[in-house]
PDB file of C-alpha atoms and ligand atoms in Angstrom:
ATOM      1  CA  UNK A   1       0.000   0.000   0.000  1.00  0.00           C
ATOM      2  CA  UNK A   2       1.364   3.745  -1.401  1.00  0.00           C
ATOM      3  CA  UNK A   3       1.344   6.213   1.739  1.00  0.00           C
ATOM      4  CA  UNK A   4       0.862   9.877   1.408  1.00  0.00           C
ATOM      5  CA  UNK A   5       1.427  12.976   4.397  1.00  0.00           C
ATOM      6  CA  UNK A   6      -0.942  15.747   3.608  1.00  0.00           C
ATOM      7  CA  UNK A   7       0.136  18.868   5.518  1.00  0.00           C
ATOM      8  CA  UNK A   8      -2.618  20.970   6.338  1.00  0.00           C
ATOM      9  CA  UNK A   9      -5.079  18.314   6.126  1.00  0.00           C
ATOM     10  CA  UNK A  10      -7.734  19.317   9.072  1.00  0.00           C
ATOM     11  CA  UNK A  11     -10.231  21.129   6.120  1.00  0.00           C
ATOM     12  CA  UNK A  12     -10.040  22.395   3.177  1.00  0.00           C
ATOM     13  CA  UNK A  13      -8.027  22.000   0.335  1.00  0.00           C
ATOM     14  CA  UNK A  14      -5.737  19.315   2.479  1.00  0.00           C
ATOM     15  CA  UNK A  15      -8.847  17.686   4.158  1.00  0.00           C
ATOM     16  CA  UNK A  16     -10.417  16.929   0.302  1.00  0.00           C
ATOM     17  CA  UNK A  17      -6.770  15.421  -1.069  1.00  0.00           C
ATOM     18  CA  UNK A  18      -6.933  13.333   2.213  1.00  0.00           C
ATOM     19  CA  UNK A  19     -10.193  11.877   1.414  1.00  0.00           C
ATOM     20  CA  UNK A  20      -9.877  10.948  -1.875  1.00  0.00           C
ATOM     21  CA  UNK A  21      -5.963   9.579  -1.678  1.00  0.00           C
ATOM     22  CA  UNK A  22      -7.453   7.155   1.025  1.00  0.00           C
ATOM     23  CA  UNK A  23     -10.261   6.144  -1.321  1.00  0.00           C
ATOM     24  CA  UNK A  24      -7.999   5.634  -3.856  1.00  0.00           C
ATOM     25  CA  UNK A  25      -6.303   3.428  -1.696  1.00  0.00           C
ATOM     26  CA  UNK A  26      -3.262   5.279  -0.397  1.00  0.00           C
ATOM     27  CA  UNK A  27      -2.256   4.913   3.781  1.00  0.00           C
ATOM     28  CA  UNK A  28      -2.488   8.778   4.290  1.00  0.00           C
ATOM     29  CA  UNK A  29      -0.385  10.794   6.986  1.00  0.00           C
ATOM     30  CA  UNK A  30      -2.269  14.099   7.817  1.00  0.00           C
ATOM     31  CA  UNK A  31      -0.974  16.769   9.711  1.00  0.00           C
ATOM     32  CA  UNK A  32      -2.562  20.123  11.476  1.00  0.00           C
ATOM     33  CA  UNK A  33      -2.546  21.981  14.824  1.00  0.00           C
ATOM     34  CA  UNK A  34      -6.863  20.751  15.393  1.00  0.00           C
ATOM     35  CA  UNK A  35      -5.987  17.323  16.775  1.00  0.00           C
ATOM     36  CA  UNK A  36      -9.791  17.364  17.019  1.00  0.00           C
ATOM     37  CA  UNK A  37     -10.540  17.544  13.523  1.00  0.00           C
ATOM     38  CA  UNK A  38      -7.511  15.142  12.380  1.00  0.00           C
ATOM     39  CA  UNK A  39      -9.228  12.790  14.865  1.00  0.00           C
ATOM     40  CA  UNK A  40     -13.226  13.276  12.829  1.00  0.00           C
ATOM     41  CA  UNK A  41     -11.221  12.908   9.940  1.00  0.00           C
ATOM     42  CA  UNK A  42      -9.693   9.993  10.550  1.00  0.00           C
ATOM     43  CA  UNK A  43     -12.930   8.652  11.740  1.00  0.00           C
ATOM     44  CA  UNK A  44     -14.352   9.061   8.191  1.00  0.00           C
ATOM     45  CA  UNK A  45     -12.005   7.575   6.360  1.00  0.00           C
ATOM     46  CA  UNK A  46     -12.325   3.862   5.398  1.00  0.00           C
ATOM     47  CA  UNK A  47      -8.605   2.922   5.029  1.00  0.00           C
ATOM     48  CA  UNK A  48      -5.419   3.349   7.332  1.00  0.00           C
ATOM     49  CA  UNK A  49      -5.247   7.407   8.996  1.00  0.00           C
ATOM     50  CA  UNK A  50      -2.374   8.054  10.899  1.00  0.00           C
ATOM     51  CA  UNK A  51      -2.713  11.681  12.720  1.00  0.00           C
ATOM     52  CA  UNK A  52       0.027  14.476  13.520  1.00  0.00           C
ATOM     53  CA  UNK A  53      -0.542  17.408  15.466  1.00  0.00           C
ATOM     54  CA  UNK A  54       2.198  20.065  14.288  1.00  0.00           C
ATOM     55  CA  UNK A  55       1.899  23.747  14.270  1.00  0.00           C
ATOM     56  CA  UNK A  56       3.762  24.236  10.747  1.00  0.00           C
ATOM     57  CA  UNK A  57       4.639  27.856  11.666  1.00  0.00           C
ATOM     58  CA  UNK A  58       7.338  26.625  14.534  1.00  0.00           C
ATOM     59  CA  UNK A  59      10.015  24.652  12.178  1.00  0.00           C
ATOM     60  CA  UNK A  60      12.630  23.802  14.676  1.00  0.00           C
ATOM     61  CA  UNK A  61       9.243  22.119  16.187  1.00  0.00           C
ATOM     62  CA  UNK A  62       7.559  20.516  13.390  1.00  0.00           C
ATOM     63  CA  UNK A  63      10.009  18.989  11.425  1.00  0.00           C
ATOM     64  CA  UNK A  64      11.417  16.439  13.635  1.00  0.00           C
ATOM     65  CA  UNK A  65       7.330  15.335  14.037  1.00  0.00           C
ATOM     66  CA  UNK A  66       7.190  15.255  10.483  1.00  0.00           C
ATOM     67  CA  UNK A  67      10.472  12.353  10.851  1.00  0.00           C
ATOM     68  CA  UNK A  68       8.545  11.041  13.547  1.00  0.00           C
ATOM     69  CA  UNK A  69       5.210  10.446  11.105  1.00  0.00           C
ATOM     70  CA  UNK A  70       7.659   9.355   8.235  1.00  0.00           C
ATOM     71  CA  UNK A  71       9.114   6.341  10.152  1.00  0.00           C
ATOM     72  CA  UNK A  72       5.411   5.329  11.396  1.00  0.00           C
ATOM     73  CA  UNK A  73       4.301   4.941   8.143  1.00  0.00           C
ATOM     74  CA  UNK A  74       7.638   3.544   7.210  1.00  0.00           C
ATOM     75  CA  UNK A  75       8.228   4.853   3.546  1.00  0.00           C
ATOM     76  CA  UNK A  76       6.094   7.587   1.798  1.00  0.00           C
ATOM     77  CA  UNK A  77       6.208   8.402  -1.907  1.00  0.00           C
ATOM     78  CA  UNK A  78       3.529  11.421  -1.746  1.00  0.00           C
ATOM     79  CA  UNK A  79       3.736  14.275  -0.020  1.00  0.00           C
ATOM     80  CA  UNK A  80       1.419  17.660  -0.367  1.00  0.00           C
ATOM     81  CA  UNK A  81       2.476  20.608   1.567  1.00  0.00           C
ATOM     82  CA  UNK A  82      -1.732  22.412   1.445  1.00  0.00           C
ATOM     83  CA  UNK A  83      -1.013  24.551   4.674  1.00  0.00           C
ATOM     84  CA  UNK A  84      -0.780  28.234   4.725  1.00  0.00           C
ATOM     85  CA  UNK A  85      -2.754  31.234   5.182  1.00  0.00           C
ATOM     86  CA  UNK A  86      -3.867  34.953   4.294  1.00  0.00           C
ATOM     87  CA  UNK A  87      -5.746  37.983   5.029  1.00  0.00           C
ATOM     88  CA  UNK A  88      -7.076  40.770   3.165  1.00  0.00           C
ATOM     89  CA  UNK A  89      -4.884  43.445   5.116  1.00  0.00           C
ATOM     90  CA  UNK A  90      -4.844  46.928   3.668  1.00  0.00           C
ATOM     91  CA  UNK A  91      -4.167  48.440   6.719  1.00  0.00           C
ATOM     92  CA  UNK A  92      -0.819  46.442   6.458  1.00  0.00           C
ATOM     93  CA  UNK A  93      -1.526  45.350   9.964  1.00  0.00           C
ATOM     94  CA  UNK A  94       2.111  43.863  11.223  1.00  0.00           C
ATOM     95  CA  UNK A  95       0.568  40.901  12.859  1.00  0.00           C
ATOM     96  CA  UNK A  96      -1.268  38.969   9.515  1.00  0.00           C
ATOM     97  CA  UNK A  97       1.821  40.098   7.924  1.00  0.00           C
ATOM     98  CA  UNK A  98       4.291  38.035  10.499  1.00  0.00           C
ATOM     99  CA  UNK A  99       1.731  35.382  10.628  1.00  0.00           C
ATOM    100  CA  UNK A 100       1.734  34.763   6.695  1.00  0.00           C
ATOM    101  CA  UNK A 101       5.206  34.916   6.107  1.00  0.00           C
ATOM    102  CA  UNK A 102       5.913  32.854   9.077  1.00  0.00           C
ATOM    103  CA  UNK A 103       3.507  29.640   8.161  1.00  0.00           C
ATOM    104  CA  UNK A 104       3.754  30.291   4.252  1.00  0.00           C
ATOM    105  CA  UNK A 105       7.578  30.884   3.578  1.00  0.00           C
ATOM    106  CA  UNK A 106       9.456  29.378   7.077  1.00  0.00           C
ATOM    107  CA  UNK A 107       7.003  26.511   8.010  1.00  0.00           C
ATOM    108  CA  UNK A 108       6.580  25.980   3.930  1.00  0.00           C
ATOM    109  CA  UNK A 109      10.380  25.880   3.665  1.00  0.00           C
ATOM    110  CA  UNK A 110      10.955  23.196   6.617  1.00  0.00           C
ATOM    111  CA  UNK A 111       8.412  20.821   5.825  1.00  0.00           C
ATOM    112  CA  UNK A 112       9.564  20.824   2.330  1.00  0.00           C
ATOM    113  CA  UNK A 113      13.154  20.035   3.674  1.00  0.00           C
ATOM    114  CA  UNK A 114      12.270  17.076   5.255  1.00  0.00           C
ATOM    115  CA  UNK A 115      10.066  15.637   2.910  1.00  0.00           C
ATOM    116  CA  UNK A 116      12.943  15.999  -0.064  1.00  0.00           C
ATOM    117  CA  UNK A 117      15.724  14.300   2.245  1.00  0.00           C
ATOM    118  CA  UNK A 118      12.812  11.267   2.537  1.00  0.00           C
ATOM    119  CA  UNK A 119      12.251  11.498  -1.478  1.00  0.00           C
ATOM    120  CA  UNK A 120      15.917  11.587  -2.142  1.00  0.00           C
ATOM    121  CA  UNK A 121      16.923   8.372   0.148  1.00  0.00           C
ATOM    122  CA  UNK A 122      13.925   6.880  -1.309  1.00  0.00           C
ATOM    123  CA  UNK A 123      15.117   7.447  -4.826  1.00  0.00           C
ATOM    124  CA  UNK A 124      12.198   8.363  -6.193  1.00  0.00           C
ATOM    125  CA  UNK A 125       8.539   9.796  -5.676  1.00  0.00           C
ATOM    126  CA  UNK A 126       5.852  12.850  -5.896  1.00  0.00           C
ATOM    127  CA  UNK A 127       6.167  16.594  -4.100  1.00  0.00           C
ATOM    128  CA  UNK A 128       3.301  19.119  -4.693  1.00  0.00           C
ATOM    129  CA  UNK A 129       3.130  22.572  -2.955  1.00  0.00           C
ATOM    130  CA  UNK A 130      -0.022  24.386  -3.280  1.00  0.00           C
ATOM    131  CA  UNK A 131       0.676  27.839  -3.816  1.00  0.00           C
ATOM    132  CA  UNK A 132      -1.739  30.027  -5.574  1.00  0.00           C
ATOM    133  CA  UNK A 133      -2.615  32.496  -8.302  1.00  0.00           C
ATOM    134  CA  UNK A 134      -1.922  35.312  -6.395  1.00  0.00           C
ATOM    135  CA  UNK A 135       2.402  34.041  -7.105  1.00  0.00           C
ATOM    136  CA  UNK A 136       1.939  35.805 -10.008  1.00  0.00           C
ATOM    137  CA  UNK A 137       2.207  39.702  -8.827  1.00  0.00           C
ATOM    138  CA  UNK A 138       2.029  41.572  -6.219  1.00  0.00           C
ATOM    139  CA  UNK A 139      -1.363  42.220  -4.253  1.00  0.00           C
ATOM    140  CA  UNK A 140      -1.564  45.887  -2.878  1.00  0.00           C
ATOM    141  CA  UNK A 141      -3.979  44.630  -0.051  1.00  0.00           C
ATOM    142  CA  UNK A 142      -2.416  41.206   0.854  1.00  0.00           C
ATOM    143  CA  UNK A 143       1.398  42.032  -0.283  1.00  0.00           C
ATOM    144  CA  UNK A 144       2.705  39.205   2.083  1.00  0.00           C
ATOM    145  CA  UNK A 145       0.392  36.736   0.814  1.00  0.00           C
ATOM    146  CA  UNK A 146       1.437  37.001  -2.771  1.00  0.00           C
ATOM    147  CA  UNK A 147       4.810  37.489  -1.540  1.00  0.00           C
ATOM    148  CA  UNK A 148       4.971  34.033   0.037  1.00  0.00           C
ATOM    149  CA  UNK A 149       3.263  32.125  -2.656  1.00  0.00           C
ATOM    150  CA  UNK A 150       6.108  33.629  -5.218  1.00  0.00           C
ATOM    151  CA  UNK A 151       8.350  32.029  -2.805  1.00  0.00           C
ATOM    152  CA  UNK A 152       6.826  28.429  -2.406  1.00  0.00           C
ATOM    153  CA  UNK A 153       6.299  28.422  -6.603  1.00  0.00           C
ATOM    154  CA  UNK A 154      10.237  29.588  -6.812  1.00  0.00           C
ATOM    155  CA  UNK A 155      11.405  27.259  -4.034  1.00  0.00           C
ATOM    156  CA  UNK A 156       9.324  24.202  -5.505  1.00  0.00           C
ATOM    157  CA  UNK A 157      10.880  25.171  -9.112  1.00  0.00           C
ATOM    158  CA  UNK A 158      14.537  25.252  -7.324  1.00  0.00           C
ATOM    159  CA  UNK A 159      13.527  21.713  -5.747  1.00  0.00           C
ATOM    160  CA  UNK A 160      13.095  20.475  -9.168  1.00  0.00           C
ATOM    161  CA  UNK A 161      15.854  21.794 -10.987  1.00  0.00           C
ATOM    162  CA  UNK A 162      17.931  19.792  -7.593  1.00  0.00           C
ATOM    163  CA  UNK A 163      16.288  16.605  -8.540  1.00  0.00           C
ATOM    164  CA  UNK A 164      17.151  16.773 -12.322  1.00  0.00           C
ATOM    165  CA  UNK A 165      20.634  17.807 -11.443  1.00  0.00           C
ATOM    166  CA  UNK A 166      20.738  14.627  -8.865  1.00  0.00           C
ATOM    167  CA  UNK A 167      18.767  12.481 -11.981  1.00  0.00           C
ATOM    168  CA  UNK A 168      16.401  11.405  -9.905  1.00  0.00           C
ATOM    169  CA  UNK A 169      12.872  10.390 -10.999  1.00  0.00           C
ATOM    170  CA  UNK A 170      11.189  12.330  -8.114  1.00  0.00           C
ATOM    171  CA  UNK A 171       7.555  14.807  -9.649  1.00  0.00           C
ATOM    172  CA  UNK A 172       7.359  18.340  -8.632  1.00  0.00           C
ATOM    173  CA  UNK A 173       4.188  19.837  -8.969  1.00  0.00           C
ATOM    174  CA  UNK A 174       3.123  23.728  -8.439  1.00  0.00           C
ATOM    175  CA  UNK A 175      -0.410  23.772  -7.957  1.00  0.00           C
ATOM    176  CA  UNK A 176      -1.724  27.365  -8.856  1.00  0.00           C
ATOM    177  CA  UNK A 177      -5.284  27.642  -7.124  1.00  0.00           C
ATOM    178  CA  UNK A 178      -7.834  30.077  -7.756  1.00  0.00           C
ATOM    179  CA  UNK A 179     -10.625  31.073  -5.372  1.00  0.00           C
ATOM    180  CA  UNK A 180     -11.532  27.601  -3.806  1.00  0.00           C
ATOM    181  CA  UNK A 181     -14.566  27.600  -1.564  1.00  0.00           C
ATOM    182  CA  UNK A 182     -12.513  27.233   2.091  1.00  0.00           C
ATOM    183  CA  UNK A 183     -11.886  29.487   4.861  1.00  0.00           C
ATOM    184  CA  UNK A 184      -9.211  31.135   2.785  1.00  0.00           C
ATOM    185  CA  UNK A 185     -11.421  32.198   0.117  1.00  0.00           C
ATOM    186  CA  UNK A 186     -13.396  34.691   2.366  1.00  0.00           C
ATOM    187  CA  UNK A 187     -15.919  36.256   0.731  1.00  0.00           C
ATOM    188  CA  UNK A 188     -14.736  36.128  -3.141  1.00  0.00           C
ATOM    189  CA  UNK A 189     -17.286  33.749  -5.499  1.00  0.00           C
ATOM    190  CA  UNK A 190     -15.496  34.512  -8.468  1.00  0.00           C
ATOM    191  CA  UNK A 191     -14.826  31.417 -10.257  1.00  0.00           C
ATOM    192  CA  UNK A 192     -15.051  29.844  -7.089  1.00  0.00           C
ATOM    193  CA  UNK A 193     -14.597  25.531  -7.106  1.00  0.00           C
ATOM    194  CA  UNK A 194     -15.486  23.585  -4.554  1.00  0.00           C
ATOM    195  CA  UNK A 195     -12.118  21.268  -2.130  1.00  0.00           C
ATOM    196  CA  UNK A 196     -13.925  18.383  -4.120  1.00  0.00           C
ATOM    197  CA  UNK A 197     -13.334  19.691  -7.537  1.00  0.00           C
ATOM    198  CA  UNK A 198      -9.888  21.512  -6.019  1.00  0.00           C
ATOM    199  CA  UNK A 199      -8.630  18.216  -4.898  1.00  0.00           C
ATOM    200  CA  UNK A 200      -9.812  15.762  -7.774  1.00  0.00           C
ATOM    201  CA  UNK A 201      -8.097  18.033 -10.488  1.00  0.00           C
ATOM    202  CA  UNK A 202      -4.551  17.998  -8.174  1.00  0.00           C
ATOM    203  CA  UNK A 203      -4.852  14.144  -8.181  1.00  0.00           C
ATOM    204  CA  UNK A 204      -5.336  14.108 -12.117  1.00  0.00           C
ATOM    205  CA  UNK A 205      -2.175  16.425 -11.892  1.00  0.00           C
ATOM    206  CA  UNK A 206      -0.367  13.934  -9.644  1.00  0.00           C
ATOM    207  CA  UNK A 207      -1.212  11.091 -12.253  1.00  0.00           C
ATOM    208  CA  UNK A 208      -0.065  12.915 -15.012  1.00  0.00           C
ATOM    209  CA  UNK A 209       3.089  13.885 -13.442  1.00  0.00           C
ATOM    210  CA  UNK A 210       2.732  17.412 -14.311  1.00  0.00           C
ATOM    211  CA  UNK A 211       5.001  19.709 -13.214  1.00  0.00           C
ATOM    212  CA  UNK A 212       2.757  22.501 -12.339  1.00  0.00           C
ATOM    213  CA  UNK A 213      -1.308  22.745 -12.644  1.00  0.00           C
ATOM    214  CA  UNK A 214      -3.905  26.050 -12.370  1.00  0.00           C
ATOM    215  CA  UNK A 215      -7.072  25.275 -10.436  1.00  0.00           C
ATOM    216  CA  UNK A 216      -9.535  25.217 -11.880  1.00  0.00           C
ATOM    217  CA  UNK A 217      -8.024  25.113 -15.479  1.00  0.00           C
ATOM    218  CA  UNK A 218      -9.610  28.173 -16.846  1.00  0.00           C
ATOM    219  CA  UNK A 219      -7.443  30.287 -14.609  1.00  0.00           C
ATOM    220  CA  UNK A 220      -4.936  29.874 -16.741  1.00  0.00           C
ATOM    221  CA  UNK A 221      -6.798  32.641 -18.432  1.00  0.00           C
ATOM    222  CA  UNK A 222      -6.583  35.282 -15.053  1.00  0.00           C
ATOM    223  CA  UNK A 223      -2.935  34.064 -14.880  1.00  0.00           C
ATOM    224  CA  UNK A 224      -2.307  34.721 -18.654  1.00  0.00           C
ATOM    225  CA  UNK A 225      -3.967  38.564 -17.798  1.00  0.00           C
ATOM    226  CA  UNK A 226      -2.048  39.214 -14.928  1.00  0.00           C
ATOM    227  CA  UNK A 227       1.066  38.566 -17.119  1.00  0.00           C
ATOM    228  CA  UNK A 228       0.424  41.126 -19.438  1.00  0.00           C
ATOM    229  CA  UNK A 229      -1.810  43.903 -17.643  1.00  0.00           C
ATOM    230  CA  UNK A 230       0.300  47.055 -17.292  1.00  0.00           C
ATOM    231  CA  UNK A 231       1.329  48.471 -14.015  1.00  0.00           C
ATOM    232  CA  UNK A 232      -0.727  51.737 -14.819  1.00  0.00           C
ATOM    233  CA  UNK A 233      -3.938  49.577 -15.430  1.00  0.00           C
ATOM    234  CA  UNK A 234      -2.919  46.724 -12.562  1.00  0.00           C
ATOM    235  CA  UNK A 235      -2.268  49.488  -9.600  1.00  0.00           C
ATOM    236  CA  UNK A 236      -5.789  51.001 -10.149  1.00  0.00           C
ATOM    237  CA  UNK A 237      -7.685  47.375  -9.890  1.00  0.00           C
TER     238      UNK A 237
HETATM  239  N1  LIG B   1      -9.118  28.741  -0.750  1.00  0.00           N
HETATM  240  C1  LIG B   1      -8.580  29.472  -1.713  1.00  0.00           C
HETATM  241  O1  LIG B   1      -9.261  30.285  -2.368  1.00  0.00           O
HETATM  242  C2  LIG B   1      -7.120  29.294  -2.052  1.00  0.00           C
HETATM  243  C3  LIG B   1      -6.641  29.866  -3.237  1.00  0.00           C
HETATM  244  C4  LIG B   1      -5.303  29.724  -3.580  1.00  0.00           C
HETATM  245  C5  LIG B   1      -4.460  29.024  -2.756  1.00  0.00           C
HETATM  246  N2  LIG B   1      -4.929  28.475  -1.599  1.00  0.00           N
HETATM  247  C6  LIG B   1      -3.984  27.765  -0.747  1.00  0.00           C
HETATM  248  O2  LIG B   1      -4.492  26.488  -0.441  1.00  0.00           O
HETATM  249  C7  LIG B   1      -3.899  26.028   0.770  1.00  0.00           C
HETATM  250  C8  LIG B   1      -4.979  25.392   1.642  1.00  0.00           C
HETATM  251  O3  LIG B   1      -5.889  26.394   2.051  1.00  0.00           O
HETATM  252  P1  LIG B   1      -7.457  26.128   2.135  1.00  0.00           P
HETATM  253  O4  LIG B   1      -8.098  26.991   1.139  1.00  0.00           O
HETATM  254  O5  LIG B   1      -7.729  24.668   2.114  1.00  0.00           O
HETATM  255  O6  LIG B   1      -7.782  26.782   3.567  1.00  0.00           O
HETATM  256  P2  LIG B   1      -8.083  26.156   4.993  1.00  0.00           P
HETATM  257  O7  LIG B   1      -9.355  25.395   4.974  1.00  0.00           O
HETATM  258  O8  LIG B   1      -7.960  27.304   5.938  1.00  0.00           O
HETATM  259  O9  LIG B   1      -6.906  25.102   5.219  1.00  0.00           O
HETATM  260  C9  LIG B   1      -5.673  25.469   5.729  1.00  0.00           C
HETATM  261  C10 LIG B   1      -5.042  24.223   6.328  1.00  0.00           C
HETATM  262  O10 LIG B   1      -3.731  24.607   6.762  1.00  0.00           O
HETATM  263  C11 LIG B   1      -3.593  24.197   8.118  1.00  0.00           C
HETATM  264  N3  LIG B   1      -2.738  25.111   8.856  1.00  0.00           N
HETATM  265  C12 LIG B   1      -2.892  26.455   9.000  1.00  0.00           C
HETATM  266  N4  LIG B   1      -1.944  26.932   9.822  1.00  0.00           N
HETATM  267  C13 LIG B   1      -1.200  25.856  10.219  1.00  0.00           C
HETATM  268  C14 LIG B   1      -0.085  25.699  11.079  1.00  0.00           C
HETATM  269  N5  LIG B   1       0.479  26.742  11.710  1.00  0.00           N
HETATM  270  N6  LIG B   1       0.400  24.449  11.278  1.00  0.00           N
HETATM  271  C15 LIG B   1      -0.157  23.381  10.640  1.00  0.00           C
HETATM  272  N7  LIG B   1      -1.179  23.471   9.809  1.00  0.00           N
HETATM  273  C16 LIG B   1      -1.705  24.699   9.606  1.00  0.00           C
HETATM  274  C17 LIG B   1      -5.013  24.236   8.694  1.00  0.00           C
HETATM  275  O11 LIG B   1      -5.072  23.375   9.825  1.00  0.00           O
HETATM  276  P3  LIG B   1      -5.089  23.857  11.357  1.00  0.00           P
HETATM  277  O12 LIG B   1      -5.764  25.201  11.411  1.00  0.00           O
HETATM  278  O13 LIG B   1      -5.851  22.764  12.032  1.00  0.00           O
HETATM  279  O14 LIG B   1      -3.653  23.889  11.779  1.00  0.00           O
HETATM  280  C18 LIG B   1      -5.809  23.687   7.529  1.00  0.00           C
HETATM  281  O15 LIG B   1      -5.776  22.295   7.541  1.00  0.00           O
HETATM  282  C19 LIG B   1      -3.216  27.240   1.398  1.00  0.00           C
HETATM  283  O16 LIG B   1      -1.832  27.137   1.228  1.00  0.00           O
HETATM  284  C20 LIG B   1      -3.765  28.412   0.607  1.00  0.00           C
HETATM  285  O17 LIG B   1      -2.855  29.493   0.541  1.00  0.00           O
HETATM  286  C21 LIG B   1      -6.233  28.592  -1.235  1.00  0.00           C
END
């Protein structure tokens, strides 16, 4: 049996992957800071749930629990690094600002660490961040939001360019979100899919070994726009 460690699997995004890897017959790992959830979740699922309680945003803390959930489920060939945050903050409020960058780029950054020294003794196997649209450029009222997705899209590209320099057979893939109908979405209904439809189209990904995926797929068109839109026009939006 394949296992899998979904980080930030408690709702959302994470919760959804978690669900349908275990019905697809994967052993899944999940980690969070709401034991409580983990626990309902686990409770759901049909096939073998093993539960982690790690606050992401304390690395020196969470990645020797991520070692620890490794070597109970013995060898793990997936794993999906879902947790992270955001807040509309035009007041630039310091706090959100720490908060983001703390879970987003440092706890990011340290659970991905762990998981590639497991992928590279392993030899081979699958690594997907989700990051989000928002990568792309700059957001005047959430600048550290789109700040740290830049970084987990860059660091998971630098990841990749390790493992073909290494020639290992270990998958990459940037998963590019739009607005998907969690917490983080607050009140935005543009375009909006459900963690269902989120999750099932970042398993086709995984299948297809692709190297990085927009969700849904017609945000490839938003993505395309905020490419090309001038500053002049951009600022003003
Ligand atoms: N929803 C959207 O519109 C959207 C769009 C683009 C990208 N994304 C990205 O998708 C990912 C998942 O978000 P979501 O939409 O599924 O929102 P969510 O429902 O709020 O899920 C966030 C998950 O991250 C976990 N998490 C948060 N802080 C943590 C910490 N310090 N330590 C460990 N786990 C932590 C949460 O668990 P606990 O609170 O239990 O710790 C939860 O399981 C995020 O990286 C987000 O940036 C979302």
């Amino acid at each position: 049996m394949k296992s899998a460690i979904i980080i930030g699997a408690s709702s959302g995004i994470g919760r959804a992957l978690a669900v349908t890897l275990s019905l697809d017959g994967y052993r899944v790992g999940v980690v969070a800071r709401r034991t409580d959830l983990l626990a309902q979740l686990r409770a759901e699922l049909t096939g073998p749930c093993v539960i982690k309680t790690v606050d992401v945003s304390q690395p020196e803390l969470a990645m020797p629990l991520l070692r620890e959930l490794i070597e109970e489920l013995r060898d793990v060939e997936l794993f999906i690094v879902s947790a992270g945050t955001g807040f509309d903050n035009a007041a630039l409020a310091w706090e959100p600002e720490r908060e983001t960058i703390t879970l987003n780029v440092l706890g990011f950054a340290g659970m991905v660490n762990v998981a590639v020294a497991h992928l590279e003794t392993r030899g081979s196997g699958h690594l997907v961040g989700i990051s989000s649209i928002a990568a792309l450029r700059g957001i005047g009222g959430a600048p550290a939001y789109a700040a740290s997705k830049a970084f987990v899209s860059n660091y998971l590209q630098g990841v990749r360019y390790r493992f073909n320099k290494l020639k290992l057979p270990i998958v990459v893939t940037d998963v590019q979100p739009g607005f998907v109908g969690t917490r983080m979405a607050g009140g935005n209904r543009f375009w909006i899919a459900s963690p269902q439809t989120a999750a099932r189209q970042i398993i086709a990904a995984i299948r297809r070994r692709k190297q990085h995926v927009y969700v849904t797929k017609r945000w490839r068109l938003i993505a395309w726009l905020l490419q090309v839109v001038p500053d002049a026009l951009y600022s003003k939006l």
